[in-house]
Amino acid sequence: MNIYQLIQELINKGLEKKLIEPEDELYVRNRILSLLNMDNFIEGEPIVSEREIPEIPDILESLIAYACEQKIIEDFLDAKEILASKMMDCFISKPSVINHNFYERYEEKTEYATDYFYELSKNSNYIQTKRINKNVSYRVNTEYGELDITINLSKPEKDPKQIAKEKADGGTKTNYPKCLLCIENEGFEGRIGHPARSNHRMIRFNLRNEEWFLQYSPYVYYNEHCILLSKEHRDMKICKEAFLRLLLFVEKFPHYFTGSNADLPIVGGSILTHDHYQGGRYEFAMSKAKDEFSFNIDSHPQVKFSVLKWPMSVIRMRSEDIHSLVEAGGYILEKWKGYSDRSVDIHAFTNNTEHNTITPIARKKNNLYELDLVLRNNRTNIEHPLGIFHPHHDVHHIKKENIGLIEVMGLAVLPARLKSELAEVEKFLIDLSHNIAHHHMTWAEELKVKYRHKIDKESVNRIVKEEVGKKFLRCLEDAGVFKRNEDGAVAFKRFIETL
């Protein structure tokens, strides 16, 4: 396709996806011409075969390649991302219109509102569907249910020009937007080292008389993976107020779960400097976990309590009444923050540094609200400098990163390096020429012994996938503060007795 056909096909896709109406066509065309420094348009022959028509991300790639060839933009990652985002901004309405459309649908049915906004976020290329499709995703059966495994290949790698630009730009720092989650990112053009957000939109909603915002993650890890963020740029904090916000959001959107990363380093998420939560329309293995045993707390009779059968240490609370759950959750949080049990390496403090916190998850099931409290501790020692309750050294060849909210619930987000590295492990296991990474060798040799005479070209990929799943399960067990053994079970019950 020539440049005119590319522009027209992008517009045709915008019409097909209902991003624009026929009355908008000339306006959008002229906006795109302007972005490409063009002042002319030649009508071309329409493409007859639908199979020849690429999707929006593919058309954008071709348009960006044209812009680089014509020296309209420089050929490095951020410049290309900024132009692509600006092009898609031509197709989408202002935040006020999108919010009006959202709440018009919300009045009819909650799901209609989120369906509308999710489709808009995908069709406008804010959610990077083409890149997400590169991820390797599968499930592994365990005694705790099916764990989700994802090798994350969606985020583009920086090219040498991008790296050089970032180094050159190192001296020009600005505090706008303050972080990647701030409301000021809505419609922000982007710059070197800060992502393009011209096509970014957010939904406004109220939580406890505060303004909050709903957006989707650009690189969704599960269905309708959303982010809820505070208008105020403030540190994350796990407290009763956080529990209340999570449950109030679920009350507004009962088809979604929502949860928060913990608020301490090592056990927390990647961004602790902006108060935010995550949610979505997906049922994780943890949400289906069975009760291991139940217990009561006399001071909170309206709440049913249980400990889950899960590799991490989870207390599940159920009630018809949100405020009863909030009070009970706040009570357990305060008890846990001050709790130590040296027999299982749990110390609440080192001098004035606190170590105990909680990863909370809220949902609604069968007219009951649920609040899961995952007990966390971020202490380190000489043997485990990255964290006592963090993936231990022998699983770092698979996952070394934090166990955050998504992993806690049973979805592994594994590094991109594993795609090629695991292929070499497979070659090693079936005695082909290989270039296996040193950090996988001990594990690979163990697998070779374990599956002697049971592994071949047909089974090796399945076996390696299952063994990666077992490694992720070990990561979760390492992160559990009360281990899944007799000593851990006794210690967990000791904590519950203090409640």
Coordinates of C-alpha atoms in Angstrom, one line a residue:
M1 CA 0.0 0.0 0.0
N2 CA 1.2 3.5 -0.7
I3 CA 1.0 6.3 1.9
Y4 CA -2.4 7.5 0.8
Q5 CA -3.8 3.9 1.0
L6 CA -2.3 3.5 4.5
I7 CA -3.9 6.6 5.7
Q8 CA -7.3 5.6 4.2
E9 CA -7.1 2.1 5.6
L10 CA -6.3 3.5 9.1
I11 CA -9.4 5.7 8.8
N12 CA -11.5 2.7 7.5
K13 CA -10.4 0.7 10.6
G14 CA -11.4 3.6 12.8
L15 CA -14.8 3.6 11.2
E16 CA -15.1 -0.2 11.5
K17 CA -14.2 -0.1 15.2
K18 CA -16.6 2.8 15.8
L19 CA -13.9 5.1 17.0
I20 CA -15.2 7.7 14.6
E21 CA -18.4 8.4 12.6
P22 CA -18.5 9.0 8.8
E23 CA -18.8 12.7 9.4
D24 CA -15.4 12.7 11.1
E25 CA -13.5 11.1 8.2
L26 CA -12.1 14.3 6.5
Y27 CA -11.2 15.9 9.8
V28 CA -9.3 12.8 10.9
R29 CA -7.6 12.5 7.5
N30 CA -6.4 16.1 7.7
R31 CA -5.1 15.7 11.2
I32 CA -3.0 12.7 10.1
L33 CA -1.8 14.5 7.0
S34 CA -0.6 17.3 9.3
L35 CA 1.3 14.9 11.6
L36 CA 3.1 13.5 8.5
N37 CA 3.9 17.0 7.1
M38 CA 1.7 16.3 4.1
D39 CA -0.6 18.9 2.4
N40 CA -2.0 16.6 -0.3
F41 CA -4.1 13.5 -0.6
I42 CA -4.7 11.3 -3.6
E43 CA -7.7 8.9 -3.5
G44 CA -6.6 5.4 -4.2
E45 CA -8.2 2.2 -5.3
P46 CA -9.9 0.4 -2.4
I47 CA -8.4 -2.9 -1.3
V48 CA -10.9 -5.6 -2.3
S49 CA -9.7 -8.6 -0.2
E50 CA -10.3 -8.2 3.5
R51 CA -7.4 -10.6 4.1
E52 CA -5.1 -7.9 2.7
I53 CA -6.2 -5.3 5.2
P54 CA -4.0 -5.2 8.3
E55 CA -5.2 -4.3 11.8
I56 CA -4.6 -0.8 13.4
P57 CA -1.2 -1.7 15.0
D58 CA 0.1 -3.0 11.7
I59 CA -1.0 0.1 9.8
L60 CA 0.5 2.3 12.4
E61 CA 3.8 0.5 12.1
S62 CA 3.8 1.2 8.3
L63 CA 3.0 4.8 8.8
I64 CA 5.7 5.2 11.4
A65 CA 8.2 3.5 9.1
Y66 CA 7.2 6.1 6.4
A67 CA 7.7 8.9 8.9
C68 CA 11.2 7.7 9.7
E69 CA 12.1 7.2 6.0
Q70 CA 11.0 10.7 5.2
K71 CA 12.9 12.1 8.2
I72 CA 9.7 13.4 9.7
I73 CA 10.8 11.9 13.0
E74 CA 14.0 10.4 14.2
D75 CA 14.3 6.6 14.1
F76 CA 14.3 5.7 17.8
L77 CA 11.7 4.2 20.1
D78 CA 10.2 7.1 21.9
A79 CA 9.9 9.3 18.8
K80 CA 8.0 6.5 17.1
E81 CA 5.8 5.9 20.1
I82 CA 4.9 9.6 20.4
L83 CA 3.9 9.8 16.7
A84 CA 1.8 6.6 16.9
S85 CA 0.0 7.9 20.0
K86 CA -0.7 11.3 18.4
M87 CA -2.2 9.6 15.3
M88 CA -4.6 7.5 17.4
D89 CA -5.5 10.6 19.4
C90 CA -7.1 11.9 16.2
F91 CA -9.7 9.1 16.5
I92 CA -10.8 9.5 20.1
S93 CA -12.9 12.0 22.0
K94 CA -11.9 14.3 24.9
P95 CA -12.1 12.8 28.4
S96 CA -15.4 14.6 29.1
V97 CA -17.2 12.9 26.2
I98 CA -15.7 9.5 27.0
N99 CA -16.8 9.8 30.7
H100 CA -20.3 10.9 29.6
N101 CA -20.5 7.8 27.3
F102 CA -19.2 5.5 30.1
Y103 CA -21.7 6.6 32.7
E104 CA -24.6 6.6 30.2
R105 CA -23.9 2.9 29.7
Y106 CA -23.2 2.4 33.5
E107 CA -26.8 3.5 34.2
E108 CA -28.1 0.7 32.0
K109 CA -25.7 -2.0 33.1
T110 CA -22.3 -1.8 34.8
E111 CA -20.7 -4.3 32.4
Y112 CA -21.7 -2.2 29.4
A113 CA -19.7 0.7 30.7
T114 CA -16.5 -1.3 31.2
D115 CA -17.0 -3.2 28.0
Y116 CA -17.2 0.2 26.2
F117 CA -14.0 1.6 27.8
Y118 CA -12.0 -1.6 27.4
E119 CA -12.8 -1.8 23.7
L120 CA -12.0 1.8 23.2
S121 CA -8.6 1.4 25.0
K122 CA -7.8 -1.6 22.8
N123 CA -9.0 -0.1 19.5
S124 CA -7.2 3.2 20.1
N125 CA -3.9 1.2 20.5
Y126 CA -3.5 2.4 24.1
I127 CA -3.7 -1.2 25.1
Q128 CA -0.9 -2.7 23.1
T129 CA -2.7 -5.8 21.8
K130 CA -0.2 -6.7 19.1
R131 CA 2.7 -6.7 21.5
I132 CA 0.7 -8.5 24.2
N133 CA 0.0 -11.3 21.7
K134 CA 3.8 -12.0 21.7
N135 CA 3.6 -13.1 25.4
V136 CA 4.0 -16.8 26.1
S137 CA 1.1 -17.8 28.3
Y138 CA -0.1 -21.2 29.7
R139 CA -1.4 -22.9 32.8
V140 CA 0.1 -25.5 35.1
N141 CA -1.9 -27.8 37.4
T142 CA -0.8 -27.9 41.0
E143 CA -2.3 -29.0 44.3
Y144 CA -3.6 -25.4 44.7
G145 CA -5.3 -25.3 41.3
E146 CA -4.1 -24.0 37.9
L147 CA -1.3 -21.4 38.1
D148 CA -1.0 -19.0 35.2
I149 CA 2.5 -18.6 33.7
T150 CA 3.4 -15.6 31.4
I151 CA 6.7 -14.9 29.9
N152 CA 6.5 -11.2 29.3
L153 CA 7.6 -10.3 25.8
S154 CA 5.2 -7.3 25.2
K155 CA 7.3 -4.4 26.3
P156 CA 9.6 -3.2 23.4
E157 CA 13.3 -3.4 24.0
K158 CA 15.2 -0.1 23.8
D159 CA 17.3 0.2 20.6
P160 CA 20.8 1.7 20.7
K161 CA 19.6 5.1 19.4
Q162 CA 17.0 5.2 22.2
I163 CA 19.7 4.4 24.9
A164 CA 22.0 7.1 23.4
K165 CA 19.1 9.7 23.5
E166 CA 18.3 8.9 27.1
K167 CA 22.0 9.4 28.0
A168 CA 22.1 12.7 26.2
D169 CA 18.9 13.8 27.8
G170 CA 20.1 12.8 31.3
G171 CA 20.7 16.4 32.4
T172 CA 17.2 17.8 31.5
K173 CA 14.9 16.6 34.2
T174 CA 11.4 17.7 34.8
N175 CA 8.8 16.9 37.4
Y176 CA 5.8 16.9 35.1
P177 CA 4.1 14.4 35.3
K178 CA 5.4 13.5 38.7
C179 CA 5.2 9.7 37.9
L180 CA 3.8 7.3 35.3
L181 CA 0.5 7.0 37.2
C182 CA -0.3 10.7 37.7
I183 CA -3.5 12.1 36.1
E184 CA -1.3 14.6 34.2
N185 CA -0.4 11.6 31.9
E186 CA -3.8 11.8 30.3
G187 CA -3.1 13.2 26.8
F188 CA 0.6 13.9 27.6
E189 CA 2.7 13.8 24.4
G190 CA 5.6 12.0 26.0
R191 CA 9.3 12.6 25.8
I192 CA 12.6 10.7 26.0
G193 CA 12.3 8.3 28.9
H194 CA 8.6 9.0 29.5
P195 CA 5.9 7.1 27.5
A196 CA 3.7 8.7 24.9
R197 CA 0.1 9.2 26.3
S198 CA -1.7 11.3 23.7
N199 CA -4.3 8.5 23.2
H200 CA -4.6 7.9 27.0
R201 CA -8.0 8.5 28.7
M202 CA -9.3 7.9 32.2
I203 CA -12.7 7.5 33.9
R204 CA -13.5 9.7 36.9
F205 CA -15.2 8.2 39.9
N206 CA -15.5 9.0 43.6
L207 CA -14.2 7.0 46.5
R208 CA -14.8 8.3 50.1
N209 CA -15.2 11.9 48.8
E210 CA -11.9 11.7 46.9
E211 CA -11.4 11.8 43.1
W212 CA -10.1 8.6 41.7
F213 CA -9.4 7.4 38.2
L214 CA -9.9 4.2 36.2
Q215 CA -7.6 3.2 33.4
Y216 CA -6.5 0.0 31.8
S217 CA -2.9 -1.2 31.8
P218 CA -1.2 -0.7 28.4
Y219 CA 0.3 -4.2 28.8
V220 CA -2.6 -6.2 30.3
Y221 CA -1.6 -9.4 32.0
Y222 CA -5.1 -10.7 32.3
N223 CA -8.6 -9.8 31.0
E224 CA -9.6 -6.2 31.7
H225 CA -6.5 -5.6 33.8
C226 CA -7.2 -2.1 35.2
I227 CA -5.5 0.4 37.4
L228 CA -7.2 2.7 39.9
L229 CA -5.3 5.7 40.9
S230 CA -5.6 8.6 43.3
K231 CA -5.8 12.2 42.0
E232 CA -3.3 13.1 44.7
H233 CA 0.3 12.1 44.2
R234 CA 1.0 10.4 47.5
D235 CA 2.7 7.3 48.8
M236 CA 0.8 4.0 48.8
K237 CA -0.4 3.0 52.3
I238 CA -2.1 -0.2 53.5
C239 CA -4.6 0.8 56.1
K240 CA -8.3 0.5 56.9
E241 CA -9.1 3.3 54.5
A242 CA -7.4 1.3 51.7
F243 CA -9.6 -1.7 52.6
L244 CA -12.7 0.5 52.4
R245 CA -11.7 1.9 49.0
L246 CA -11.1 -1.6 47.6
L247 CA -14.5 -2.8 48.7
L248 CA -16.4 0.4 47.6
F249 CA -14.9 -0.1 44.2
V250 CA -16.1 -3.7 44.1
E251 CA -19.5 -2.4 45.2
K252 CA -19.5 0.0 42.2
F253 CA -18.2 -2.7 39.8
P254 CA -19.2 -6.1 41.2
H255 CA -17.9 -7.9 38.1
Y256 CA -14.3 -6.8 38.9
F257 CA -12.0 -7.8 41.7
T258 CA -9.5 -5.2 43.0
G259 CA -6.4 -5.4 45.1
S260 CA -3.3 -3.6 46.2
N261 CA 0.4 -4.3 46.2
A262 CA 1.9 -4.2 49.7
D263 CA 3.3 -0.8 50.7
L264 CA 6.9 -1.9 51.7
P265 CA 9.9 -2.5 49.5
I266 CA 10.7 -6.1 48.5
V267 CA 7.1 -7.3 49.1
G268 CA 5.5 -4.2 47.4
G269 CA 5.1 -3.3 43.7
S270 CA 7.2 -1.3 41.3
I271 CA 5.5 2.0 42.1
L272 CA 5.1 2.8 45.8
T273 CA 5.1 6.6 45.4
H274 CA 1.6 6.9 44.0
D275 CA -1.5 5.5 45.7
H276 CA -3.1 3.0 43.4
Y277 CA -4.7 -0.4 43.1
Q278 CA -5.2 -3.0 40.4
G279 CA -8.2 -4.9 39.3
G280 CA -10.0 -6.6 36.5
R281 CA -12.4 -9.2 35.2
Y282 CA -10.5 -12.4 35.8
E283 CA -10.7 -15.3 38.2
F284 CA -7.3 -16.3 39.6
A285 CA -6.4 -19.6 41.2
M286 CA -6.3 -17.9 44.6
S287 CA -9.9 -16.7 44.3
K288 CA -11.0 -20.3 43.8
A289 CA -8.8 -21.6 46.7
K290 CA -10.6 -23.7 49.3
D291 CA -10.8 -22.9 53.1
E292 CA -8.2 -24.9 55.0
F293 CA -10.0 -24.1 58.3
S294 CA -12.4 -21.5 59.7
F295 CA -12.2 -19.5 62.9
N296 CA -14.2 -16.8 64.7
I297 CA -13.2 -13.5 66.2
D298 CA -15.6 -12.6 69.0
S299 CA -15.3 -8.9 68.5
H300 CA -16.3 -9.2 64.8
P301 CA -19.4 -11.5 64.8
Q302 CA -20.7 -10.4 61.4
V303 CA -17.6 -11.7 59.6
K304 CA -16.7 -15.2 58.7
F305 CA -12.9 -15.9 58.8
S306 CA -10.9 -18.7 57.3
V307 CA -7.3 -19.6 56.3
L308 CA -6.9 -20.6 52.7
K309 CA -5.2 -23.6 51.3
W310 CA -2.7 -21.5 49.3
P311 CA 1.2 -21.5 49.2
M312 CA 1.2 -18.0 50.8
S313 CA -0.4 -17.1 54.2
V314 CA -3.9 -15.8 53.5
I315 CA -6.8 -15.0 55.8
R316 CA -10.1 -14.7 53.9
M317 CA -13.0 -12.7 55.4
R318 CA -16.6 -12.8 54.1
S319 CA -19.6 -10.6 55.0
E320 CA -22.6 -9.0 53.6
D321 CA -21.6 -5.7 55.2
I322 CA -18.6 -3.8 53.8
H323 CA -17.9 -1.8 57.0
S324 CA -17.8 -5.0 59.1
L325 CA -15.0 -6.3 56.8
V326 CA -13.2 -3.0 57.0
E327 CA -13.2 -3.0 60.8
A328 CA -12.1 -6.6 61.0
G329 CA -9.4 -6.1 58.3
G330 CA -8.1 -3.1 60.2
Y331 CA -8.0 -5.1 63.4
I332 CA -6.0 -7.9 61.8
L333 CA -3.6 -5.5 60.1
E334 CA -2.7 -3.7 63.3
K335 CA -2.2 -7.0 65.1
W336 CA 0.0 -8.3 62.3
K337 CA 2.1 -5.1 62.0
G338 CA 3.3 -5.6 65.6
Y339 CA 3.5 -9.4 65.5
S340 CA 6.8 -11.3 65.9
D341 CA 7.5 -15.0 66.1
R342 CA 11.2 -15.7 66.1
S343 CA 10.7 -19.4 65.8
V344 CA 9.7 -18.8 62.1
D345 CA 11.9 -15.8 61.4
I346 CA 9.1 -13.2 61.7
H347 CA 10.3 -10.0 63.3
A348 CA 7.9 -7.0 63.1
F349 CA 10.7 -4.4 63.5
T350 CA 14.4 -3.9 63.2
N351 CA 15.0 -0.9 65.4
N352 CA 12.3 1.5 64.0
T353 CA 12.0 -0.1 60.6
E354 CA 8.8 -2.0 60.2
H355 CA 8.7 -5.3 58.3
N356 CA 5.1 -6.6 58.4
T357 CA 2.3 -5.5 56.0
I358 CA -0.5 -7.0 54.0
T359 CA -1.4 -7.5 50.3
P360 CA -5.2 -7.1 50.2
I361 CA -7.7 -8.3 47.5
A362 CA -11.4 -7.6 47.4
R363 CA -14.2 -9.2 45.4
K364 CA -17.9 -9.9 45.5
K365 CA -19.3 -13.5 45.3
N366 CA -22.8 -14.7 45.7
N367 CA -24.0 -11.5 47.4
L368 CA -21.1 -11.7 49.9
Y369 CA -18.1 -9.4 49.9
E370 CA -14.7 -11.0 50.3
L371 CA -11.5 -9.4 51.6
D372 CA -8.3 -11.5 51.4
L373 CA -5.4 -10.5 53.6
V374 CA -2.1 -11.9 52.4
L375 CA 0.4 -11.6 55.3
R376 CA 3.8 -10.2 54.2
N377 CA 7.2 -9.5 55.8
N378 CA 10.1 -7.8 54.0
R379 CA 13.0 -8.6 56.4
T380 CA 16.4 -9.7 54.9
N381 CA 19.4 -11.5 56.4
I382 CA 22.9 -12.6 55.3
E383 CA 21.5 -15.9 53.8
H384 CA 18.7 -14.1 52.0
P385 CA 19.9 -10.5 51.2
L386 CA 16.9 -10.0 48.8
G387 CA 14.4 -11.1 51.4
I388 CA 13.7 -14.0 53.7
F389 CA 10.1 -14.2 52.4
H390 CA 11.1 -13.6 48.8
P391 CA 12.0 -16.1 46.0
H392 CA 15.2 -17.8 47.3
H393 CA 18.4 -18.0 45.4
D394 CA 17.8 -21.5 43.9
V395 CA 14.8 -20.2 41.9
H396 CA 16.3 -16.9 40.8
H397 CA 17.3 -18.4 37.4
I398 CA 13.5 -18.4 36.7
K399 CA 12.3 -15.4 38.8
K400 CA 14.2 -13.0 40.9
E401 CA 11.7 -10.1 40.9
N402 CA 9.2 -9.2 43.6
I403 CA 6.2 -11.2 44.3
G404 CA 3.6 -8.5 43.9
L405 CA -0.2 -8.5 43.8
I406 CA -0.5 -10.4 40.5
E407 CA 1.9 -13.1 41.5
V408 CA 0.3 -13.5 44.9
M409 CA -3.0 -14.4 43.2
G410 CA -1.3 -17.1 41.1
L411 CA -0.1 -15.5 37.9
A412 CA 3.6 -15.5 37.2
V413 CA 5.0 -12.6 35.2
L414 CA 8.4 -14.0 34.1
P415 CA 11.2 -12.1 32.3
A416 CA 11.5 -12.1 28.5
R417 CA 15.0 -13.7 28.7
L418 CA 13.3 -17.1 29.5
K419 CA 11.9 -17.6 26.0
S420 CA 15.3 -18.2 24.4
E421 CA 16.9 -19.6 27.6
L422 CA 14.3 -22.3 28.0
A423 CA 14.7 -23.3 24.4
E424 CA 18.3 -24.1 25.1
V425 CA 17.3 -26.0 28.2
E426 CA 15.0 -28.1 26.0
K427 CA 17.9 -28.8 23.6
F428 CA 20.1 -29.9 26.5
L429 CA 17.4 -32.3 27.8
I430 CA 17.1 -34.1 24.5
D431 CA 20.9 -34.1 23.8
L432 CA 20.9 -31.6 21.0
S433 CA 23.7 -29.0 20.5
H434 CA 22.9 -26.2 22.9
N435 CA 24.0 -23.0 24.4
I436 CA 22.5 -23.3 27.9
A437 CA 22.9 -20.4 30.3
H438 CA 25.1 -21.2 33.3
H439 CA 22.4 -20.2 35.8
H440 CA 20.1 -23.0 34.4
M441 CA 22.6 -25.8 34.4
T442 CA 22.1 -27.2 37.9
W443 CA 18.3 -27.3 37.3
A444 CA 18.7 -28.8 33.8
E445 CA 20.9 -31.5 35.1
E446 CA 18.3 -32.4 37.8
L447 CA 15.6 -32.6 35.2
K448 CA 17.7 -34.8 33.0
V449 CA 18.1 -37.3 35.9
K450 CA 14.4 -36.9 36.9
Y451 CA 13.1 -37.6 33.3
R452 CA 15.7 -40.1 32.2
H453 CA 14.1 -42.3 29.4
K454 CA 10.8 -40.3 29.8
I455 CA 11.6 -37.3 27.6
D456 CA 11.8 -36.8 23.8
K457 CA 11.2 -34.1 21.2
E458 CA 7.4 -34.4 21.6
S459 CA 7.3 -34.2 25.4
V460 CA 10.2 -31.9 26.2
N461 CA 8.4 -28.6 25.8
R462 CA 5.4 -29.7 28.0
I463 CA 7.8 -31.0 30.7
V464 CA 9.8 -27.8 30.8
K465 CA 6.6 -25.7 31.0
E466 CA 5.4 -27.8 33.9
E467 CA 8.7 -27.6 35.7
V468 CA 8.7 -23.8 35.3
G469 CA 5.3 -23.8 36.9
K470 CA 6.7 -25.8 39.8
K471 CA 9.5 -23.2 40.2
F472 CA 6.9 -20.4 40.4
L473 CA 5.0 -22.4 43.0
R474 CA 8.3 -22.5 45.0
C475 CA 8.5 -18.7 44.6
L476 CA 5.1 -18.4 46.3
E477 CA 6.0 -20.8 49.0
D478 CA 9.2 -18.9 49.7
A479 CA 7.1 -15.7 50.0
G480 CA 4.7 -17.3 52.5
V481 CA 5.4 -16.1 56.1
F482 CA 4.0 -19.3 57.6
K483 CA 5.4 -22.2 55.7
R484 CA 3.3 -25.1 54.4
N485 CA 4.7 -27.6 57.0
E486 CA 3.9 -28.6 60.6
D487 CA 5.9 -25.8 62.2
G488 CA 4.4 -23.2 59.9
A489 CA 0.8 -24.5 60.5
V490 CA 1.4 -24.3 64.3
A491 CA 2.9 -20.8 64.0
F492 CA 0.0 -19.6 61.9
K493 CA -2.5 -20.8 64.5
R494 CA -0.5 -19.1 67.2
F495 CA -1.0 -15.8 65.3
I496 CA -4.7 -16.4 64.9
E497 CA -5.0 -17.1 68.7
T498 CA -3.8 -13.5 69.3
L499 CA -6.8 -12.3 67.3

